[in-house]
Short mmCIF file of C-alpha atoms in Angstrom, two decimals:
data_model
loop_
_atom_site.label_atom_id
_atom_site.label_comp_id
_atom_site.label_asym_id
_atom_site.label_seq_id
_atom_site.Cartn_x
_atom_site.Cartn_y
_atom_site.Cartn_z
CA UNK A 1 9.95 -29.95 14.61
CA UNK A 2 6.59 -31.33 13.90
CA UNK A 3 6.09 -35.19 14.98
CA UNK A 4 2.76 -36.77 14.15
CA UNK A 5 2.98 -39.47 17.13
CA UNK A 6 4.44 -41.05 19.82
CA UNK A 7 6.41 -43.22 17.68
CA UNK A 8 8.78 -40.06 16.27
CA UNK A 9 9.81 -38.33 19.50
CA UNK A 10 11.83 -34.60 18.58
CA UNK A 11 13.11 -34.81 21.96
CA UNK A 12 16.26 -34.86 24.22
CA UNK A 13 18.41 -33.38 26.98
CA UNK A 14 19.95 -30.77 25.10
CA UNK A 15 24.05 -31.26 25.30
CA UNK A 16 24.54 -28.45 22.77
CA UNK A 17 23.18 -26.31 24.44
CA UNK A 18 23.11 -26.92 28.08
CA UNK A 19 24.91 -23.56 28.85
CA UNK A 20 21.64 -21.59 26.72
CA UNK A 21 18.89 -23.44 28.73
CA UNK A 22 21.03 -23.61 31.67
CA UNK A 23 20.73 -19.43 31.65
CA UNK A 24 16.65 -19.82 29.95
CA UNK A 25 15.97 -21.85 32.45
CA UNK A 26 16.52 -20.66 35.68
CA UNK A 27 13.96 -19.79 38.15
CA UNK A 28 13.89 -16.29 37.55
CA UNK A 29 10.91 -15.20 39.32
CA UNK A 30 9.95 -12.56 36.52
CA UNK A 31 6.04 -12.29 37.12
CA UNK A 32 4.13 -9.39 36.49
CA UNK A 33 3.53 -5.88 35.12
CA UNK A 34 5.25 -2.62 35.36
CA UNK A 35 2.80 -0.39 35.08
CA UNK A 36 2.25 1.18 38.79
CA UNK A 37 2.61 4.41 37.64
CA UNK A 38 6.86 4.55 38.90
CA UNK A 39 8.90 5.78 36.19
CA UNK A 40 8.63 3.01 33.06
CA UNK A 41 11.07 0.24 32.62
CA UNK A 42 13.91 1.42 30.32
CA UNK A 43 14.36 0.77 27.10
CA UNK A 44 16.74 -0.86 25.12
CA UNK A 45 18.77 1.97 23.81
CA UNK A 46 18.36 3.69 27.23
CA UNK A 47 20.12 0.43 29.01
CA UNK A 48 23.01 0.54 27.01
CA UNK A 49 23.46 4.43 27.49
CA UNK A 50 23.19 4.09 31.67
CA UNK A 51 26.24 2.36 32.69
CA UNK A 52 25.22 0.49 36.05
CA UNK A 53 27.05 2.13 39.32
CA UNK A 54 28.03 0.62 41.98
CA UNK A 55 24.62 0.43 44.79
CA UNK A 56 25.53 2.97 47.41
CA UNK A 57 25.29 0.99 50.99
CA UNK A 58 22.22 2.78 52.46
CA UNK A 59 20.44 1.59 49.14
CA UNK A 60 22.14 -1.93 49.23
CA UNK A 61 21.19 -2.26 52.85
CA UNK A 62 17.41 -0.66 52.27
CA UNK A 63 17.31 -2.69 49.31
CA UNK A 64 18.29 -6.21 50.83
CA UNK A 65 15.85 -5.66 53.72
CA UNK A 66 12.92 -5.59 51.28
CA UNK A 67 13.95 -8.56 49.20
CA UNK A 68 14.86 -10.49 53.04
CA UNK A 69 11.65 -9.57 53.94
CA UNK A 70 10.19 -11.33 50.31
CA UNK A 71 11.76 -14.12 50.96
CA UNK A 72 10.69 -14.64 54.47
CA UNK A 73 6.72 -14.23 53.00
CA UNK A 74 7.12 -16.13 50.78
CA UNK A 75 9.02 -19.33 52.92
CA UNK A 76 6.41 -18.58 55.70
CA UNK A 77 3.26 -17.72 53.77
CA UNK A 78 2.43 -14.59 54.59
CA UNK A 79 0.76 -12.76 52.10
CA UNK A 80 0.14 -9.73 54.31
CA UNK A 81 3.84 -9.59 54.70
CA UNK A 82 3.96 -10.02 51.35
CA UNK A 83 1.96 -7.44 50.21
CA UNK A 84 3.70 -4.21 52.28
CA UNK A 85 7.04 -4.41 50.13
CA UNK A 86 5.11 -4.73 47.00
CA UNK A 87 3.91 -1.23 44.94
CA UNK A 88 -0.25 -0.71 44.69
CA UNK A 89 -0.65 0.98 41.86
CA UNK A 90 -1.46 -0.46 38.67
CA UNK A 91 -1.40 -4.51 37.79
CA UNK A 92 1.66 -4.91 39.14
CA UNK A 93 0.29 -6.61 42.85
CA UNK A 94 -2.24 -8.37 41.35
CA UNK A 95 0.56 -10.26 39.53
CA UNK A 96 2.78 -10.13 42.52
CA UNK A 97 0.13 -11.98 44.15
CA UNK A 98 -0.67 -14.45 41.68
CA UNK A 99 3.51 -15.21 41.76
CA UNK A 100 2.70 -15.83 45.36
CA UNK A 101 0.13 -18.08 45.07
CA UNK A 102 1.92 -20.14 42.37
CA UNK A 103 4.95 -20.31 44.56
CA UNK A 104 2.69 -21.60 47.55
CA UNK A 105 1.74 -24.83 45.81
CA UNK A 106 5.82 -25.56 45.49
CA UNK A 107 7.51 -27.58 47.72
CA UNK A 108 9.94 -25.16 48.31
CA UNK A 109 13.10 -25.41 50.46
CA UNK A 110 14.58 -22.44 49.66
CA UNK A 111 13.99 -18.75 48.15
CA UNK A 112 16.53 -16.01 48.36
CA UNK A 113 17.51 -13.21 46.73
CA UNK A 114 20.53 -11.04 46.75
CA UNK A 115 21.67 -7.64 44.87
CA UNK A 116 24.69 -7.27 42.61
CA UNK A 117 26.33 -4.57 44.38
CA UNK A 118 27.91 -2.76 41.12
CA UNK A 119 24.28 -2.45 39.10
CA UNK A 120 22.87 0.41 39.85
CA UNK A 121 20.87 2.53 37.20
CA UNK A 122 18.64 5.15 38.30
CA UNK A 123 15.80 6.03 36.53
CA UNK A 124 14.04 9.41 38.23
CA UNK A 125 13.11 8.20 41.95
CA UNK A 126 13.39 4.46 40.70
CA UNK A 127 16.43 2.38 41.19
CA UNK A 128 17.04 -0.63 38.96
CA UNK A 129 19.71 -3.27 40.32
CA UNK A 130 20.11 -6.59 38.91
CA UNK A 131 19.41 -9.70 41.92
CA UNK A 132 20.43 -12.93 42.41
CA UNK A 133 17.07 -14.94 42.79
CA UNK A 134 17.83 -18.42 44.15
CA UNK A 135 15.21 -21.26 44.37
CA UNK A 136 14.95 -24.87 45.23
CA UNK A 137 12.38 -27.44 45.04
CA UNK A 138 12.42 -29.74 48.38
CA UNK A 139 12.96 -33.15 46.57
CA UNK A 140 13.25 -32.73 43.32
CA UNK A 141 16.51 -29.77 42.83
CA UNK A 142 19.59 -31.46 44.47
CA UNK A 143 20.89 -28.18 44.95
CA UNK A 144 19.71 -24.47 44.78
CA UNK A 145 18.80 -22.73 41.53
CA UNK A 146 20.79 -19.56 40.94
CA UNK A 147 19.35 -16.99 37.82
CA UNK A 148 20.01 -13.29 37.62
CA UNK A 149 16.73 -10.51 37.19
CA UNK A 150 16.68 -7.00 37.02
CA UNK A 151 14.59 -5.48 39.62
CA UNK A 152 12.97 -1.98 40.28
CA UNK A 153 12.83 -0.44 43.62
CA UNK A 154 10.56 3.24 43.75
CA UNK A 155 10.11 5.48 47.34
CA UNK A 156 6.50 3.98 49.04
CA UNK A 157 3.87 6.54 48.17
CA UNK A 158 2.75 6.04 51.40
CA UNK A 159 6.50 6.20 53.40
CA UNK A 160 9.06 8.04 51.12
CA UNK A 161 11.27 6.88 53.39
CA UNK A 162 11.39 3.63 52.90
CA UNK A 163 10.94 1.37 49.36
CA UNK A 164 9.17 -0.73 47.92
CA UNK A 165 9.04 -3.31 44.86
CA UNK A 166 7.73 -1.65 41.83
CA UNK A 167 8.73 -4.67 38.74
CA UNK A 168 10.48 -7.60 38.61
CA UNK A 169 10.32 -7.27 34.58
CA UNK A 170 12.88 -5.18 31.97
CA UNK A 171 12.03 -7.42 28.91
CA UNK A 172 15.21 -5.75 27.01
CA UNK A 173 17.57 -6.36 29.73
CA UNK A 174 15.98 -10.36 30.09
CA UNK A 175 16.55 -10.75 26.60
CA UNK A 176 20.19 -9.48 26.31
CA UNK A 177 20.68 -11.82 29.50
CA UNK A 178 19.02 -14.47 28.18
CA UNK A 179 16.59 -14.68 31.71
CA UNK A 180 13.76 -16.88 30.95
CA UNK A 181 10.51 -17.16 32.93
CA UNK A 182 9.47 -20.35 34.57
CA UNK A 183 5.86 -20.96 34.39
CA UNK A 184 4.87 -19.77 37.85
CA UNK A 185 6.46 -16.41 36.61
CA UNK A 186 4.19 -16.26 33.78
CA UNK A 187 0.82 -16.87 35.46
CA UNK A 188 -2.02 -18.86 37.42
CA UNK A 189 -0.73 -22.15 37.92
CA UNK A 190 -2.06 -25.39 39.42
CA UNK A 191 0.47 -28.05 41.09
CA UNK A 192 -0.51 -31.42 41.75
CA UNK A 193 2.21 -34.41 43.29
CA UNK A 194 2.37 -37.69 42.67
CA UNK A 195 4.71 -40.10 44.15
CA UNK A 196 7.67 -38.58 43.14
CA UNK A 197 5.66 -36.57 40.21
CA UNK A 198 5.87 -32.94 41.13
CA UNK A 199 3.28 -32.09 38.09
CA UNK A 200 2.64 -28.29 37.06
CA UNK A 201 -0.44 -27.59 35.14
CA UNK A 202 -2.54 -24.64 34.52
CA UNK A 203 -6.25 -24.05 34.87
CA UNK A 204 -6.73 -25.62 31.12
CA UNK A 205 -4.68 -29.04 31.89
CA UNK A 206 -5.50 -29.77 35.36
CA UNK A 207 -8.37 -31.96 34.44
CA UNK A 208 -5.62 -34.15 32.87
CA UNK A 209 -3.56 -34.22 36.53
CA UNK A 210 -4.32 -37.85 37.70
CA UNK A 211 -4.00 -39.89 34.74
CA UNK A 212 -0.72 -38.18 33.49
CA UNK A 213 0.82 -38.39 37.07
CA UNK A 214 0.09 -41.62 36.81
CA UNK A 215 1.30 -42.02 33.64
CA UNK A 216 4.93 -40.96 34.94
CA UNK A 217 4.69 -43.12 38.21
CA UNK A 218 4.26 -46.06 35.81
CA UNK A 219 7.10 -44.96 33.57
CA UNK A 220 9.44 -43.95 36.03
CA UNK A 221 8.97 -47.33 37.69
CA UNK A 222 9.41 -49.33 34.10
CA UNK A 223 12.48 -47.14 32.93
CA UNK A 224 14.08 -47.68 36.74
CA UNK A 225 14.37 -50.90 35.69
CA UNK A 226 16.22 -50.92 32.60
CA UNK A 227 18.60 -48.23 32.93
CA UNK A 228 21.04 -48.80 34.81
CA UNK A 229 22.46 -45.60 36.87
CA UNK A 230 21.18 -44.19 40.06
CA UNK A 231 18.29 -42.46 39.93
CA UNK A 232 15.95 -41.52 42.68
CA UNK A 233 12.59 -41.84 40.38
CA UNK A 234 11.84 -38.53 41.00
CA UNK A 235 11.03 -35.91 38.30
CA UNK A 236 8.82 -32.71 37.77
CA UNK A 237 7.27 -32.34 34.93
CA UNK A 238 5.48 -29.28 33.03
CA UNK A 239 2.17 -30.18 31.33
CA UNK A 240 0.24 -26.91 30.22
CA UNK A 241 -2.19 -25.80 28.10
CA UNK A 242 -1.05 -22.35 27.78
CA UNK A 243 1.81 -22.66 25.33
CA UNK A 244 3.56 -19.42 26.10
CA UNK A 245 6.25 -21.24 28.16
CA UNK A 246 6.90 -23.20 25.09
CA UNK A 247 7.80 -19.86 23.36
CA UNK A 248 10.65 -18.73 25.75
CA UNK A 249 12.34 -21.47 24.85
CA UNK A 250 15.34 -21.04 22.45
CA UNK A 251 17.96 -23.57 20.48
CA UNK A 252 15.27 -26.51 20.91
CA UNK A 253 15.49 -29.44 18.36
CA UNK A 254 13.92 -28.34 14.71
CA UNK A 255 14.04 -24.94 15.87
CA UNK A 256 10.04 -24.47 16.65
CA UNK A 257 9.36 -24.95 20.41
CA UNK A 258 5.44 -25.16 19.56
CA UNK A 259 6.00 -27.95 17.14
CA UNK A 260 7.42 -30.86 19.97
CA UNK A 261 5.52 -33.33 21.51
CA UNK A 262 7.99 -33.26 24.40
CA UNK A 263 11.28 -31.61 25.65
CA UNK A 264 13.52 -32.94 28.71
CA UNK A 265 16.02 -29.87 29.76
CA UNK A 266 18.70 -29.74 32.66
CA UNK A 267 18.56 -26.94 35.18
CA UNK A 268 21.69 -26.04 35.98
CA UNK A 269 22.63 -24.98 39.32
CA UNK A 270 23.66 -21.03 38.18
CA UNK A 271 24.24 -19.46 34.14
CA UNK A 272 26.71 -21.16 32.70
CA UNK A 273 27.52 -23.39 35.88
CA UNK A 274 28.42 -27.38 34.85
CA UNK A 275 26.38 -28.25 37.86
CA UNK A 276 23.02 -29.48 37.10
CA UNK A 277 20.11 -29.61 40.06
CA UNK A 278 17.71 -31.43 37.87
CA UNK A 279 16.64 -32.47 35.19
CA UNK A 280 12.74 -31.98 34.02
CA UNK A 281 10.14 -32.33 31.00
CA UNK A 282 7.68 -30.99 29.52
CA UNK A 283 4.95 -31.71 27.52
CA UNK A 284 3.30 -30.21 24.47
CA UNK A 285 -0.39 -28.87 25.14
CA UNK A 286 -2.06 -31.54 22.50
CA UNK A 287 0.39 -34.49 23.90
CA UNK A 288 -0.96 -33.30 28.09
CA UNK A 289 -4.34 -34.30 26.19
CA UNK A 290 -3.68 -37.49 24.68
CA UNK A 291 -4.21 -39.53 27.12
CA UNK A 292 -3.32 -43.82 26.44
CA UNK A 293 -0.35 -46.04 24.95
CA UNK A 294 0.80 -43.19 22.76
CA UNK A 295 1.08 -40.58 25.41
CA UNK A 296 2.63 -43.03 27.67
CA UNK A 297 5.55 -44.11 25.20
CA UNK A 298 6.47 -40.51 24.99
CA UNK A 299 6.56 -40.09 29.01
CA UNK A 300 8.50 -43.24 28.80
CA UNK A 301 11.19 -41.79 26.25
CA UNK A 302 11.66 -38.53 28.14
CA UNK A 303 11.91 -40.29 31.56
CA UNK A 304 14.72 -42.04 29.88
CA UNK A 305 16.44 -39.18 28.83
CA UNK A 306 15.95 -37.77 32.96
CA UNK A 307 17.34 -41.27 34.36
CA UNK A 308 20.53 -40.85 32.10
CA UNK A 309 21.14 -36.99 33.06
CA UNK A 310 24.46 -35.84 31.45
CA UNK A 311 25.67 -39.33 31.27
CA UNK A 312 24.87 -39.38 27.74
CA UNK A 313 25.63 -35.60 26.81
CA UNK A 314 29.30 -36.66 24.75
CA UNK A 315 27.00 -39.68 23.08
CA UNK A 316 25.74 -39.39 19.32
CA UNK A 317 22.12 -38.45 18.89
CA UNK A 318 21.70 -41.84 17.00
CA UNK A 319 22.37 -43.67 20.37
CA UNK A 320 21.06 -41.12 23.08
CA UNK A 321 17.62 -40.79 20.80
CA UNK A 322 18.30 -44.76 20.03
CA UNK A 323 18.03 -45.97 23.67
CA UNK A 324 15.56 -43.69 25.01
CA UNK A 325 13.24 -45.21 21.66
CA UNK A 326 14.10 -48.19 23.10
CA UNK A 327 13.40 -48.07 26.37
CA UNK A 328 10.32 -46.38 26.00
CA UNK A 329 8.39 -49.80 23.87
CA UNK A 330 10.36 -52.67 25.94
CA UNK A 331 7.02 -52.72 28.34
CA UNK A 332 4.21 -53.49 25.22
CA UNK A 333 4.09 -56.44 23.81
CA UNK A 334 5.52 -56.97 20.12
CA UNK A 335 2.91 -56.43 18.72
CA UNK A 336 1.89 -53.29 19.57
CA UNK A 337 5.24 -51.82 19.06
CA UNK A 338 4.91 -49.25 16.17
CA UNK A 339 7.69 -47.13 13.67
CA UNK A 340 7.00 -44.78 11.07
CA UNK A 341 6.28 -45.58 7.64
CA UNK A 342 8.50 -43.09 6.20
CA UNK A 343 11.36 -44.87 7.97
CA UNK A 344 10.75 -48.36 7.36
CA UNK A 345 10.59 -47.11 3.61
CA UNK A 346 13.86 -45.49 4.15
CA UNK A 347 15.10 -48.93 5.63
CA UNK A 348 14.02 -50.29 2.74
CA UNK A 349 15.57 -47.72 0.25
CA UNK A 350 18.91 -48.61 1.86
CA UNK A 351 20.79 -46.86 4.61
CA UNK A 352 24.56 -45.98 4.07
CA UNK A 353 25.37 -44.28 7.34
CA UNK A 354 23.95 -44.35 10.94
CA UNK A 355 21.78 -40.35 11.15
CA UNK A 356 24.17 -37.70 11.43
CA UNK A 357 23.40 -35.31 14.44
CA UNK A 358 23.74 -32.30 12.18
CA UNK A 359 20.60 -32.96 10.63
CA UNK A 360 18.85 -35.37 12.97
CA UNK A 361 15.78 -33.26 13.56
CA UNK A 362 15.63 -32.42 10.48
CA UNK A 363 12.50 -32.67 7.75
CA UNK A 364 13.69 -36.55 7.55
CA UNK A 365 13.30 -36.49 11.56
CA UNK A 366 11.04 -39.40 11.70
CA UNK A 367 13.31 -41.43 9.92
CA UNK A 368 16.63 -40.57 11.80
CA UNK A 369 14.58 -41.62 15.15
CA UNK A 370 13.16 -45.25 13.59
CA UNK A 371 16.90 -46.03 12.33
CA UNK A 372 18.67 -45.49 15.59
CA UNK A 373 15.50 -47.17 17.21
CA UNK A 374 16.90 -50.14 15.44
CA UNK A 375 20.42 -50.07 15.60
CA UNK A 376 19.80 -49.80 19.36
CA UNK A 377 17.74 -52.93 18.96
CA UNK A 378 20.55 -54.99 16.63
CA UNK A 379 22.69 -54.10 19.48
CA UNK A 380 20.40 -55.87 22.08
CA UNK A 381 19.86 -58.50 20.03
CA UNK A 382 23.06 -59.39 19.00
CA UNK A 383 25.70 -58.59 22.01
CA UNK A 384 22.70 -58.25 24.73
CA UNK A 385 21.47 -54.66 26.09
CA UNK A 386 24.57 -54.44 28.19
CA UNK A 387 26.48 -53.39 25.14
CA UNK A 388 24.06 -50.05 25.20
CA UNK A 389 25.16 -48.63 28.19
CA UNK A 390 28.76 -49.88 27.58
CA UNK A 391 28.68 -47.20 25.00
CA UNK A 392 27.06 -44.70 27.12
CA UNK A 393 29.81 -45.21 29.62
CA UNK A 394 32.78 -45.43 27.15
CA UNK A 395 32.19 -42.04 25.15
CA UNK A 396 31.64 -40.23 28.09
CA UNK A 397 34.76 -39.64 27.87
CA UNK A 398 35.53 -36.31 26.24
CA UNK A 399 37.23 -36.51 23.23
CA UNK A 400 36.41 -40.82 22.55
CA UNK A 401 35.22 -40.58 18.39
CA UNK A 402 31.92 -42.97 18.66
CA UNK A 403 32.73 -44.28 15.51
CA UNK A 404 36.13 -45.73 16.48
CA UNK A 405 34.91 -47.34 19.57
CA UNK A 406 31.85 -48.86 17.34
CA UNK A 407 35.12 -50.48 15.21
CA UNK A 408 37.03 -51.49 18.48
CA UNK A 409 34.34 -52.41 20.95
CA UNK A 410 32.02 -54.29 19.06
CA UNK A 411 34.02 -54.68 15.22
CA UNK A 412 31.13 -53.25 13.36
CA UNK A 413 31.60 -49.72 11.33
CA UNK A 414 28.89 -47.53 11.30
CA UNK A 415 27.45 -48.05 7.80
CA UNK A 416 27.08 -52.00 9.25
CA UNK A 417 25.20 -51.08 12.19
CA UNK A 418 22.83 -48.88 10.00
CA UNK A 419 22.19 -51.33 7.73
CA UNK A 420 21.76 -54.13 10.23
CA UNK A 421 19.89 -51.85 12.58
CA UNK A 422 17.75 -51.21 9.34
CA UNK A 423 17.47 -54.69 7.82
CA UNK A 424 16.13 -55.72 11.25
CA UNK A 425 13.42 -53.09 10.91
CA UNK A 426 12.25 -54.65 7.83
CA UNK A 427 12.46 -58.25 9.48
CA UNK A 428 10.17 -57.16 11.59
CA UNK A 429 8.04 -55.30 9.93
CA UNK A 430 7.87 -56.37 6.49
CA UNK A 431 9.32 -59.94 6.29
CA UNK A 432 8.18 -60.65 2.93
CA UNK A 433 10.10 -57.74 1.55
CA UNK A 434 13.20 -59.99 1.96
CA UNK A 435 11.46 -62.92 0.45
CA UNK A 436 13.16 -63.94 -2.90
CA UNK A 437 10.84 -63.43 -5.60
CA UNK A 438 9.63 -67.60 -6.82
CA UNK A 439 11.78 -68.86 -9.78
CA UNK A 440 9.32 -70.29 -12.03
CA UNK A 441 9.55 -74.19 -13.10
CA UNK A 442 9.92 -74.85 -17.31
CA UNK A 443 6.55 -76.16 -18.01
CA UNK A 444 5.41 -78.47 -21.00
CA UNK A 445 1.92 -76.80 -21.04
CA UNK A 446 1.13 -73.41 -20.68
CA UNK A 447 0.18 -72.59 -16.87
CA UNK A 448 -2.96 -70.67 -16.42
CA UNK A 449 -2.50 -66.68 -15.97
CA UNK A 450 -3.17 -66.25 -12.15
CA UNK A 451 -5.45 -62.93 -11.65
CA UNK A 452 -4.00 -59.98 -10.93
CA UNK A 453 -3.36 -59.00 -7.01
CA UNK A 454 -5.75 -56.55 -5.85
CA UNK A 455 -2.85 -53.52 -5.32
CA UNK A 456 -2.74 -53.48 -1.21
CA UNK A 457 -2.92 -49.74 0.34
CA UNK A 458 -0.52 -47.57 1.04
CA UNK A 459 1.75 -48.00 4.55
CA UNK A 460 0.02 -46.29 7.43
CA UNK A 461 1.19 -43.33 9.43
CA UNK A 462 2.79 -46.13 11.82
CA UNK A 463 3.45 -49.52 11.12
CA UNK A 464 2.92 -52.12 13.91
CA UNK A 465 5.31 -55.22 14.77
CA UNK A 466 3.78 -58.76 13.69
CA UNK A 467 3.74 -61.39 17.08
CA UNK A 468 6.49 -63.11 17.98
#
């Protein structure tokens, strides 16, 4: 979904498909080659034809001592310790080790990892087993991160009796499972922290570290204080450069992951789990560069969307997109407050129904975000902001219609709000569009032909809000 600027945000915690990203993104712990010269990684068709086994207990055992032994490394530090359970050959440790480094730099509390006991496919001397790989981030997951990899163990070249770690990565099997990388699976990363910013960058962004960290203090401190649910301020946030953890990324709003300006996702606690352990965002590679107001409206919007969690996931798009738009301008001052051209033109069209989430990130997207924008703001206006989050908490329960309560809570339909939402778009933006055109006065004499008005130009991409 492609968004031209800060004002049009494609973003939000995904409700439809929390169970997807939930599995996509787990901390998998996927980094690295398998080329080490151990028998290749199976393909697709060979997968299906190997029906896993159950692990036999002198592998199980063998096995969890290496992956005990990972996790101790990796809690502790020690790359030496690291380094013995890992296969030489090939690329294979020099991506092991990067995946060590990058997992360094996190504040982690906890790595594990743990064999299914019944996945056993052999492959020559190799052994393939799908594992448990569980991760938490000290102050920022509320509870550990469960995702499932396949892993490949092969005899030690220089011990054959005893084995080591020859890939974390069978790209067929990921895909069928829908494992997704995080980005310190996927290469060199560079972490920097904030108060209550865990920021991850990469080699290209991390000249952008201090002003966007600051960026989300700010935010995080202005959205604190307008919604109002418990939330400890703390976030993590991807900024990159590289956009190839954009591209794992599946059922995102618009459908192309490389055409947002921002996405906030859950992490749930395990695949398919209702448990969430946080929530986090990300930002585009050309948005981590933009530094100023723009940039900062956008952090402001998605730090909404983390603040509200799941409390919002049985809400309408038009008010969970509404109130984040909201949020994200009530710290600038009128006049600096901006909406698209394309939907105050809409506005002024006429409006017949409040955007539809079927086709809210649609073509039209910029449009569906400026309307519910300002049918948030009638609301405000009108019955104060209380009446926002009175929504939120009403259609969280399952099965409340939104536009029933609209008729019973506040006696407005939907078509009402839109067009009041919309007509106070236009108030602000374009006053004299509602100006009655002058009824002229019979005259006696004939009144001098006034020159023509010079045509005025075209809106602009964004239209800003007059004083007052």
């Amino acid at each position: 979904m492609s968004t031209s600027s800060a004002d049009v945000l494609p973003t939000r915690a995904l409700r439809a498909v929390v169970a997807g990203l939930s599995c996509c993104l787990a901390l998998a712990g996927c980094t690295g080659s398998s080329s080490d010269g151990a028998p290749p990684a199976p393909s697709d068709a060979a997968s299906d034809a190997a029906a896993p086994a159950p692990v036999p207990p002198d592998l199980l055992q063998a096995f969890g001592g290496v992956l005990e032994r990972r996790s101790a490394a990796l809690l502790g530090g020690d790359l030496a310790a690291f380094r013995r359970d890992v296969a030489r050959a090939g690329g294979f440790r020099a991506a092991q080790e990067t995946y060590f480094d990058n997992l360094q730099q996190l504040p982690l509390a906890t790595v594990s990892y743990r064999v299914d006991p019944a996945s056993l496919v052999r492959r020559g001397d190799a052994y393939w087993v799908a594992v448990h790989v569980t991760l938490q981030l000290e102050g920022y997951d509320t509870a550990p991160v469960e995702s499932v990899d396949r892993y490949r163990f092969s005899a030690s070249r220089r011990d054959d009796t005893r084995f080591v770690l020859s890939s974390v990565e069978d790209a067929a099997w990921e895909e069928r499972q829908e494992v997704r990388p995080q980005p310190w699976d996927l290469g060199p990363i560079e972490v920097r922290e904030g108060t209550g910013v865990l920021g991850i960058f990469d080699a290209g962004s991390v000249g952008a570290a201090a002003p966007l960290l600051r960026s989300v203090e700010d935010g995080a401190a202005d959205v604190a204080v307008r919604v109002p649910y418990p939330w400890d301020g703390r976030v993590v946030v991807y900024a990159l450069s590289d956009p190839t953890f954009l591209t794992t990324l599946d059922d995102v709003p618009g459908g192309d992951p490389e055409a947002l300006d921002a996405l906030t996702f859950p992490v749930a606690t395990a695949p398919g789990s209702p448990t969430v352990a946080s929530t986090r965002f990300l930002l585009s590679p050309a948005m981590v560069e933009r530094d100023g107001p723009e940039r900062d409206r956008l952090v402001r919007h998605e730090l909404t969307h983390v603040a509200l969690g799941r409390l919002d996931d049985q809400a309408p798009l038009w008010l969970s997109e509404g109130i984040a738009e909201y949020v994200s301008v009530q710290p600038l001052a009128p006049e600096d407050r901006r909406v698209e051209s394309a939907a105050l033109e809409a506005a002024e069209a006429g409006v017949d129904d409040l955007p539809a989430d079927k086709t809210f990130n649609d073509a039209d997207s910029a449009v569906h975000y400026g309307l519910s924008w300002w049918a948030c703001e009638y609301l405000a206006l009108t019955y104060g902001e209380s009446a926002l989050w009175s929504l939120v908490d009403q259609l969280a329960t399952p099965g409340t219609d939104p536009d029933e309560l609209l008729r019973s809570f506040l006696g407005l339909s939907p078509r009402q709000l839109a067009r009041r939402g919309a007509r106070l778009m236009i108030t602000t933006f374009d006053p004299a569009f509602l100006e009655p055109e002058p009824t002229p006065s019979p005259s006696p004499t004939p009144t001098p032909t006034a020159p023509a008005a010079t045509p005025s130009a075209s809106p602009s991409a964004s239209i800003s809000a007059p004083p007052g």
